[in-house]
PDB file of N, CA and C in Angstrom:
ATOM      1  N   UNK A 241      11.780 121.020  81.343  1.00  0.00           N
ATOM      2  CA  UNK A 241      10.909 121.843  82.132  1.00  0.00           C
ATOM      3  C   UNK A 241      10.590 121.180  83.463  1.00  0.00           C
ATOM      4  N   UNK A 242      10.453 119.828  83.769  1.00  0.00           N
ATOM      5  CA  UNK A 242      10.073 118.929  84.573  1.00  0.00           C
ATOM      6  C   UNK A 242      11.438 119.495  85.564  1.00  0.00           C
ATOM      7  N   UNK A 243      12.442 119.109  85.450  1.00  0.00           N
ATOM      8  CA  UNK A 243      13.532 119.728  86.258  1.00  0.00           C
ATOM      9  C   UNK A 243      13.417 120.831  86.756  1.00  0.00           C
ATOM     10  N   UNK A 244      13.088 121.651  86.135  1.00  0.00           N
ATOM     11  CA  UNK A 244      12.803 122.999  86.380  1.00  0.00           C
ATOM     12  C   UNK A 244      12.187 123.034  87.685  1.00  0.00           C
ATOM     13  N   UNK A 245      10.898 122.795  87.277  1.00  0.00           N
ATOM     14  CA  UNK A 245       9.800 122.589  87.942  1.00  0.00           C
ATOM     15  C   UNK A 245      10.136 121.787  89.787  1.00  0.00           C
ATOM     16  N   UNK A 246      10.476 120.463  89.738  1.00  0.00           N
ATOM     17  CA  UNK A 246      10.444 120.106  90.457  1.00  0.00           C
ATOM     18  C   UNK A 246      12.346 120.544  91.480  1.00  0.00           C
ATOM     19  N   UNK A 247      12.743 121.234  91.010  1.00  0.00           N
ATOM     20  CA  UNK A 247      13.945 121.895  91.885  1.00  0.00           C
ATOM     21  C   UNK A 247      14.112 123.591  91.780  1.00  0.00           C
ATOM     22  N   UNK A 248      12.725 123.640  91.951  1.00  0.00           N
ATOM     23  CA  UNK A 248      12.004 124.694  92.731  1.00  0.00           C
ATOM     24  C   UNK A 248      12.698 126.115  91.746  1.00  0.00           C
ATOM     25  N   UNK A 249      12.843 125.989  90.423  1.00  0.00           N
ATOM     26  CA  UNK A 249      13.116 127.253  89.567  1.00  0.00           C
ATOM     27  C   UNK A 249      12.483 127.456  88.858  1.00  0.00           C
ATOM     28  N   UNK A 250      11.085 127.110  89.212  1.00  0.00           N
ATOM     29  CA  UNK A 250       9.671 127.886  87.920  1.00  0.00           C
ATOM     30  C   UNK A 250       9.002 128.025  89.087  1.00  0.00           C
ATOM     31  N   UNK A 251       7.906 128.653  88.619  1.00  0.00           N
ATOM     32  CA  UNK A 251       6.983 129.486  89.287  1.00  0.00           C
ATOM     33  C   UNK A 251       5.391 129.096  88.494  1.00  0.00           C
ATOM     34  N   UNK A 252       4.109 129.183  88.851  1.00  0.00           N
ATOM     35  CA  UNK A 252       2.935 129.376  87.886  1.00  0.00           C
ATOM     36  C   UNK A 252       2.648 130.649  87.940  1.00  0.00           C
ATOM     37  N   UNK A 253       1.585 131.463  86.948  1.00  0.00           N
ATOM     38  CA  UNK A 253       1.753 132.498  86.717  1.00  0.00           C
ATOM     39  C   UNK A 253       1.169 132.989  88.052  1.00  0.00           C
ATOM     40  N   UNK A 254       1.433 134.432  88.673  1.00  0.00           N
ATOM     41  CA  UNK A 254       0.193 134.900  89.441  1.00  0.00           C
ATOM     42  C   UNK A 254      -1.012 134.818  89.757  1.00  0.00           C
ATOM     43  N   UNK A 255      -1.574 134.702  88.670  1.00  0.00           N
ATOM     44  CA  UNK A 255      -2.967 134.849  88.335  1.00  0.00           C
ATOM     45  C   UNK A 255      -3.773 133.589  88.784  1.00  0.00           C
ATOM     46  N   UNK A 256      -2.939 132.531  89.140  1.00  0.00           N
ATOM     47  CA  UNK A 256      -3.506 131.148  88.847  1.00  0.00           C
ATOM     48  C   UNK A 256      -4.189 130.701  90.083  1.00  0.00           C
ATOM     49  N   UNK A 257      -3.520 131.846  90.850  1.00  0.00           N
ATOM     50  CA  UNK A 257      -4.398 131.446  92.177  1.00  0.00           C
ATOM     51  C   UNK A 257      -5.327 132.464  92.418  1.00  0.00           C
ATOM     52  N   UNK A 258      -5.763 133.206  91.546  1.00  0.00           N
ATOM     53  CA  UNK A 258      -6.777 134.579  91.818  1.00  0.00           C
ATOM     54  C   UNK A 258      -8.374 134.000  91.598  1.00  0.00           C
ATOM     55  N   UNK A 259      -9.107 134.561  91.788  1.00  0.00           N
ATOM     56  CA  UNK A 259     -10.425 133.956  92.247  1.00  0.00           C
ATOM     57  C   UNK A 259     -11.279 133.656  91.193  1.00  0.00           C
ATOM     58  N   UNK A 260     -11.168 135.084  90.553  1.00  0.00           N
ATOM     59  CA  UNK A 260     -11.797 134.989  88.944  1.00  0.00           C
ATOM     60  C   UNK A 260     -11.160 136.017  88.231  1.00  0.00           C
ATOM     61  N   UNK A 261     -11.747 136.594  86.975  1.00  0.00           N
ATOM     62  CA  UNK A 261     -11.206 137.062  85.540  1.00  0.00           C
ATOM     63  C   UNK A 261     -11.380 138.464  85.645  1.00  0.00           C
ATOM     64  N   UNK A 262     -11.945 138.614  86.879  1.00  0.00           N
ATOM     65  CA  UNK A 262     -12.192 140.209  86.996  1.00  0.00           C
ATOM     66  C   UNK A 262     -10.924 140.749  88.017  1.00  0.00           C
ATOM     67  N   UNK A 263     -10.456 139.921  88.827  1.00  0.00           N
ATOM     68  CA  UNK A 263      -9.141 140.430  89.289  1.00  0.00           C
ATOM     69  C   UNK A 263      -8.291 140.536  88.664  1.00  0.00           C
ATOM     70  N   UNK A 264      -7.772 139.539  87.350  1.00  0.00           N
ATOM     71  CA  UNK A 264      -6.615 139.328  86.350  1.00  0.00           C
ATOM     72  C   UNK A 264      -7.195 140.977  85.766  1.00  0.00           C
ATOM     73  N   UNK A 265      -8.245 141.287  85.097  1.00  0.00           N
ATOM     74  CA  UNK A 265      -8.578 142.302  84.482  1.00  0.00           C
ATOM     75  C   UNK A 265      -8.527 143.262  85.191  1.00  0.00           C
ATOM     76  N   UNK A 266      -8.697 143.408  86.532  1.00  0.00           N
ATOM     77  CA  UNK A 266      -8.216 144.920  87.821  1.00  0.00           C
ATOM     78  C   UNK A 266      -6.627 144.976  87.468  1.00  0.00           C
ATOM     79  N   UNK A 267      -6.008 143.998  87.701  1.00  0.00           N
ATOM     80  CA  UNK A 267      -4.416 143.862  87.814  1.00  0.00           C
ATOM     81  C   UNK A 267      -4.061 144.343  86.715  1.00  0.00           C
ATOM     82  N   UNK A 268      -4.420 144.488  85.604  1.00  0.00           N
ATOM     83  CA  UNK A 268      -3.799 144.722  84.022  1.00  0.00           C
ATOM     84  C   UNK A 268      -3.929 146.270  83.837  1.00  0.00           C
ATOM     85  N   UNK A 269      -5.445 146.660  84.506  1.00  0.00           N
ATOM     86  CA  UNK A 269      -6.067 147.834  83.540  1.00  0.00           C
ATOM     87  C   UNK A 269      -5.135 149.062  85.306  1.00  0.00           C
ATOM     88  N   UNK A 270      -4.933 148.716  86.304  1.00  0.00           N
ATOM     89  CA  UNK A 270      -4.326 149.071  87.503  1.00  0.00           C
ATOM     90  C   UNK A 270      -2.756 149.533  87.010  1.00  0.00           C
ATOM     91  N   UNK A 271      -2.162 148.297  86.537  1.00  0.00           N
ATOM     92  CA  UNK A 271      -0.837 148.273  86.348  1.00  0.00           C
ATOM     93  C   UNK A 271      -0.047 149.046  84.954  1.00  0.00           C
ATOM     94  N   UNK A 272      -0.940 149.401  84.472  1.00  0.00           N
ATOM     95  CA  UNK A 272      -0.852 150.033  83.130  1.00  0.00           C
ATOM     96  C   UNK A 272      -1.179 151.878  83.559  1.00  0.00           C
ATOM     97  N   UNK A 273      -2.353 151.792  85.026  1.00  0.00           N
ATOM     98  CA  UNK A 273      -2.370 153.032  85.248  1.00  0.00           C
ATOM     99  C   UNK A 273      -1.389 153.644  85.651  1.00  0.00           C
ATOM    100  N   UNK A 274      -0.712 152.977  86.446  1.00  0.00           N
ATOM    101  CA  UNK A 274       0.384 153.202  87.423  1.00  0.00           C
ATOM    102  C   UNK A 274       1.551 153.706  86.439  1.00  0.00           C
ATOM    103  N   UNK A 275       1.447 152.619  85.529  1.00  0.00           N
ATOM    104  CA  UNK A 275       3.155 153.329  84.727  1.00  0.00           C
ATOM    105  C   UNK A 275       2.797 154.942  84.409  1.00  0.00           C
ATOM    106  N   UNK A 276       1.601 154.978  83.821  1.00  0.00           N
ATOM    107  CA  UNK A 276       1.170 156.115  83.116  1.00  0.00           C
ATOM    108  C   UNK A 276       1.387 157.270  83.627  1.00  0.00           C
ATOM    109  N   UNK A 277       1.347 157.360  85.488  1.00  0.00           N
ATOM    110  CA  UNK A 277       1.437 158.031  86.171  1.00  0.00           C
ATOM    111  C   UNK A 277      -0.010 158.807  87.090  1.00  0.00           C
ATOM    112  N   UNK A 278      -1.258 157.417  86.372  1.00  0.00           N
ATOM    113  CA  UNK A 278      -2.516 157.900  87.006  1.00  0.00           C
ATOM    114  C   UNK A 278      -3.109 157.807  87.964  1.00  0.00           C
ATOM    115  N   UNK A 279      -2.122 156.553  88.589  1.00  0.00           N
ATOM    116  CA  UNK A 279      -3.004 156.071  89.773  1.00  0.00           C
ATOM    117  C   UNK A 279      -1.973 156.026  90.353  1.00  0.00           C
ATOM    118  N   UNK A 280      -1.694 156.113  91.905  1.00  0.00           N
ATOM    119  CA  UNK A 280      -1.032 155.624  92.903  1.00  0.00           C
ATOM    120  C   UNK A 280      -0.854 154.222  93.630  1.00  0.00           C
ATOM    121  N   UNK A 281       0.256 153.836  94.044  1.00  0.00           N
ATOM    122  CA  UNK A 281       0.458 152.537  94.789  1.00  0.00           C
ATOM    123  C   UNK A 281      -0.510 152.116  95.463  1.00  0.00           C
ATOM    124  N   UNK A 282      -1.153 153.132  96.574  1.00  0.00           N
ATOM    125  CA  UNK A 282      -2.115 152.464  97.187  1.00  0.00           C
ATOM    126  C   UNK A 282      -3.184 152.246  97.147  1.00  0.00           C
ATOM    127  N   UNK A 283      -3.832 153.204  95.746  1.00  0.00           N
ATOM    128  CA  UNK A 283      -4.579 152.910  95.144  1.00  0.00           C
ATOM    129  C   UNK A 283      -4.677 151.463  94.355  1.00  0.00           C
ATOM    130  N   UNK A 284      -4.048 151.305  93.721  1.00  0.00           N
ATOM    131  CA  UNK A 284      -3.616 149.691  93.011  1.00  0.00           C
ATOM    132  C   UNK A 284      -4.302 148.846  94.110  1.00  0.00           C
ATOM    133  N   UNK A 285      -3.676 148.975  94.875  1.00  0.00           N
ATOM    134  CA  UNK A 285      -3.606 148.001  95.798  1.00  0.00           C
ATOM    135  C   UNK A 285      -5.111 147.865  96.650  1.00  0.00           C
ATOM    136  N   UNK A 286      -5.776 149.044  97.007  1.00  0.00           N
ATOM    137  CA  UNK A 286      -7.084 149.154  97.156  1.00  0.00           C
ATOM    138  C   UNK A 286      -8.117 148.070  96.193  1.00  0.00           C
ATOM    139  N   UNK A 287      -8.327 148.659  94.799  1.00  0.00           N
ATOM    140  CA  UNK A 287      -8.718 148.376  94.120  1.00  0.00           C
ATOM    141  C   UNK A 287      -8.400 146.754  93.800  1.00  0.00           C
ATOM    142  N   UNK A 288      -7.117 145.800  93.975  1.00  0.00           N
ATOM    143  CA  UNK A 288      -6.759 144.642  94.010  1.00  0.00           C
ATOM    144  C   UNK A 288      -7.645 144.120  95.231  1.00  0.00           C
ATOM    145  N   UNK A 289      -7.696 144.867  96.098  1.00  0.00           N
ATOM    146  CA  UNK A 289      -8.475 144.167  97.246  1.00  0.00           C
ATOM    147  C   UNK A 289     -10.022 144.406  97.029  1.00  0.00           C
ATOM    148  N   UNK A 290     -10.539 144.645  96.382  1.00  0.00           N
ATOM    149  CA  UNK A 290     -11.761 145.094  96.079  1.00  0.00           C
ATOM    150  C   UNK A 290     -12.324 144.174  94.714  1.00  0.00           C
ATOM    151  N   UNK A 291     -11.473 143.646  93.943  1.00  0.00           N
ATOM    152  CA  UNK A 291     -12.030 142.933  92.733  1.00  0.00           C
ATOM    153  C   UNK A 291     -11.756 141.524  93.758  1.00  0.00           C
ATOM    154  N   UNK A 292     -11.012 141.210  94.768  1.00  0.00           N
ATOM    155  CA  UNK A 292     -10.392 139.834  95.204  1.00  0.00           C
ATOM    156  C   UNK A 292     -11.738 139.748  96.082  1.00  0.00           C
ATOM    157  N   UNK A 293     -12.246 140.419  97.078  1.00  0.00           N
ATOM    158  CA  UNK A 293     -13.561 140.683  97.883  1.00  0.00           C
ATOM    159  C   UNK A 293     -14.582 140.411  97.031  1.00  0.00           C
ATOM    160  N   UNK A 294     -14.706 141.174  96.137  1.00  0.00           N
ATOM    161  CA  UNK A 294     -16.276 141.130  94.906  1.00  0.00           C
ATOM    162  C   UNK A 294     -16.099 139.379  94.497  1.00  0.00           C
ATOM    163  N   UNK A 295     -15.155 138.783  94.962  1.00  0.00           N
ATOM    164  CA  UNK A 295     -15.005 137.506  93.897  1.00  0.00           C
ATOM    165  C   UNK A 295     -15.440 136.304  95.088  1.00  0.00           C
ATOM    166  N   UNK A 296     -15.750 137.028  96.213  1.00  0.00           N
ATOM    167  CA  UNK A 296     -16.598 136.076  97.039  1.00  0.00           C
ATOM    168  C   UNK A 296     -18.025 135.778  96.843  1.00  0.00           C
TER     169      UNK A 296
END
């Protein structure tokens, strides 16, 4: 994994740089709308910017 890692073919998850537990939880309950067909792209994306803001 160390190899991996240090010749730049892993990644950490997304989340790891997000602010707090309420954005990971926008991103999940968002991305699940979207498949469903309930919410729109730019909606997602609204709402991502809005749990990332609240986390100031």
């Amino acid at each position: 994994m160390l190899d991996a890692v240090e010749s730049g073919r892993s990644t950490l998850y997304p989340d790891q740089g997000w602010p707090n537990p309420k954005v990971q939880q926008e991103h999940l309950t968002s991305i699940q709308e979207l498949f469903n067909g309930t919410v729109d792209v730019p909606t997602v994306l609204t709402r991502m910017d809005e749990a990332f803001a609240s986390a100031n």
